[in-house]
Amino acid sequence: MQLSNNIIKPILSEKSLGKTSAENRYIFQITMKTSKGQVSEDIKKIFGVECVSVWTSVVPGKRRRITGTRKFMKTPRWKKAIISIKAGQSINLMPKE
């Protein structure tokens, strides 16, 4: 579910959904080369909401064991963006069908 060239997908976890309800913040996985300004523009284009602020961070890869062997592999690192939107606005991440 790639939303745009810069935004890959929303992060839907218990922690991120708690931030959504409490602080009006949403978390998205983005490409490594995406800047904060590009994220803000894409969110406005896709969802039609105003971004108040954008925080980005690079999440390091983790070691994972390959089943049935003694070998390990490393998952790739990825970048996430935490987006704060104006009060009274919301993003529907799970649309009803």
CSV table of C-alpha atoms in Angstrom, one decimal:
chain,number,residue,atom,x,y,z
A,1,MET,CA,0.0,0.0,0.0
A,2,GLN,CA,2.3,2.8,-1.3
A,3,LEU,CA,0.5,6.1,-0.7
A,4,SER,CA,2.9,8.2,-2.8
A,5,ASN,CA,6.5,8.2,-4.1
A,6,ASN,CA,7.7,9.4,-0.6
A,7,ILE,CA,5.2,7.9,1.8
A,8,ILE,CA,5.2,4.1,1.9
A,9,LYS,CA,2.6,3.2,4.5
A,10,PRO,CA,1.1,4.2,7.9
A,11,ILE,CA,2.4,2.5,11.0
A,12,LEU,CA,-0.5,0.9,12.8
A,13,SER,CA,0.6,-0.3,16.2
A,14,GLU,CA,-0.8,0.0,19.7
A,15,LYS,CA,1.7,2.8,20.5
A,16,SER,CA,1.0,4.8,17.3
A,17,LEU,CA,-2.8,4.5,17.6
A,18,GLY,CA,-2.4,5.8,21.2
A,19,LYS,CA,-0.6,8.8,20.0
A,20,THR,CA,-3.3,9.4,17.4
A,21,SER,CA,-6.1,9.5,19.9
A,22,ALA,CA,-4.2,11.4,22.6
A,23,GLU,CA,-2.0,13.9,20.8
A,24,ASN,CA,-3.4,14.1,17.2
A,25,ARG,CA,-0.2,12.6,15.8
A,26,TYR,CA,0.2,10.0,13.0
A,27,ILE,CA,3.2,7.8,12.1
A,28,PHE,CA,4.2,6.9,8.6
A,29,GLN,CA,7.0,4.9,7.0
A,30,ILE,CA,8.7,7.0,4.4
A,31,THR,CA,11.6,6.6,1.9
A,32,MET,CA,15.1,7.3,3.2
A,33,LYS,CA,15.6,10.3,0.9
A,34,THR,CA,12.4,12.1,1.8
A,35,SER,CA,12.6,15.4,3.6
A,36,LYS,CA,10.2,16.9,6.2
A,37,GLY,CA,8.9,19.4,3.6
A,38,GLN,CA,8.1,16.7,1.1
A,39,VAL,CA,6.2,14.7,3.8
A,40,SER,CA,4.1,17.7,4.8
A,41,GLU,CA,3.2,18.4,1.1
A,42,ASP,CA,2.3,14.8,0.4
A,43,ILE,CA,0.1,14.6,3.5
A,44,LYS,CA,-1.7,17.7,2.5
A,45,LYS,CA,-2.2,16.4,-1.1
A,46,ILE,CA,-3.3,12.9,-0.1
A,47,PHE,CA,-5.4,13.5,3.0
A,48,GLY,CA,-6.3,17.2,2.8
A,49,VAL,CA,-5.1,18.1,6.3
A,50,GLU,CA,-2.6,20.8,7.5
A,51,CYS,CA,0.6,19.6,9.2
A,52,VAL,CA,1.7,21.6,12.2
A,53,SER,CA,5.0,19.8,12.6
A,54,VAL,CA,6.9,16.8,11.3
A,55,TRP,CA,9.6,14.7,13.1
A,56,THR,CA,11.7,12.2,11.3
A,57,SER,CA,14.0,9.4,12.5
A,58,VAL,CA,15.9,6.5,11.1
A,59,VAL,CA,15.1,3.2,12.6
A,60,PRO,CA,18.1,0.8,12.6
A,61,GLY,CA,17.8,-2.7,11.2
A,62,LYS,CA,17.7,-5.7,13.5
A,63,ARG,CA,19.3,-9.1,13.5
A,64,ARG,CA,17.0,-11.9,12.7
A,65,ARG,CA,17.8,-15.6,12.9
A,66,ILE,CA,17.2,-17.7,9.8
A,67,THR,CA,15.1,-20.7,10.8
A,68,GLY,CA,16.7,-24.1,10.7
A,69,THR,CA,20.2,-22.7,10.6
A,70,ARG,CA,22.7,-20.9,12.8
A,71,LYS,CA,22.9,-18.0,10.5
A,72,PHE,CA,21.6,-14.5,11.1
A,73,MET,CA,20.5,-11.8,8.7
A,74,LYS,CA,20.0,-8.1,9.2
A,75,THR,CA,16.8,-6.3,8.3
A,76,PRO,CA,17.2,-3.1,6.4
A,77,ARG,CA,17.0,0.3,8.2
A,78,TRP,CA,14.0,2.5,7.4
A,79,LYS,CA,12.8,6.0,8.1
A,80,LYS,CA,9.7,7.1,9.9
A,81,ALA,CA,7.9,10.4,10.1
A,82,ILE,CA,5.7,11.5,13.0
A,83,ILE,CA,3.2,14.1,11.8
A,84,SER,CA,1.2,16.4,14.1
A,85,ILE,CA,-1.9,17.9,12.4
A,86,LYS,CA,-4.1,20.8,13.4
A,87,ALA,CA,-6.7,20.4,16.2
A,88,GLY,CA,-10.1,19.4,14.9
A,89,GLN,CA,-8.7,17.6,11.8
A,90,SER,CA,-8.2,13.8,11.5
A,91,ILE,CA,-6.9,11.2,9.1
A,92,ASN,CA,-8.9,8.1,8.4
A,93,LEU,CA,-6.3,5.3,8.2
A,94,MET,CA,-8.8,2.5,8.2
A,95,PRO,CA,-11.6,3.4,5.8
A,96,LYS,CA,-14.9,1.5,6.1
A,97,GLU,CA,-15.9,-0.5,3.1
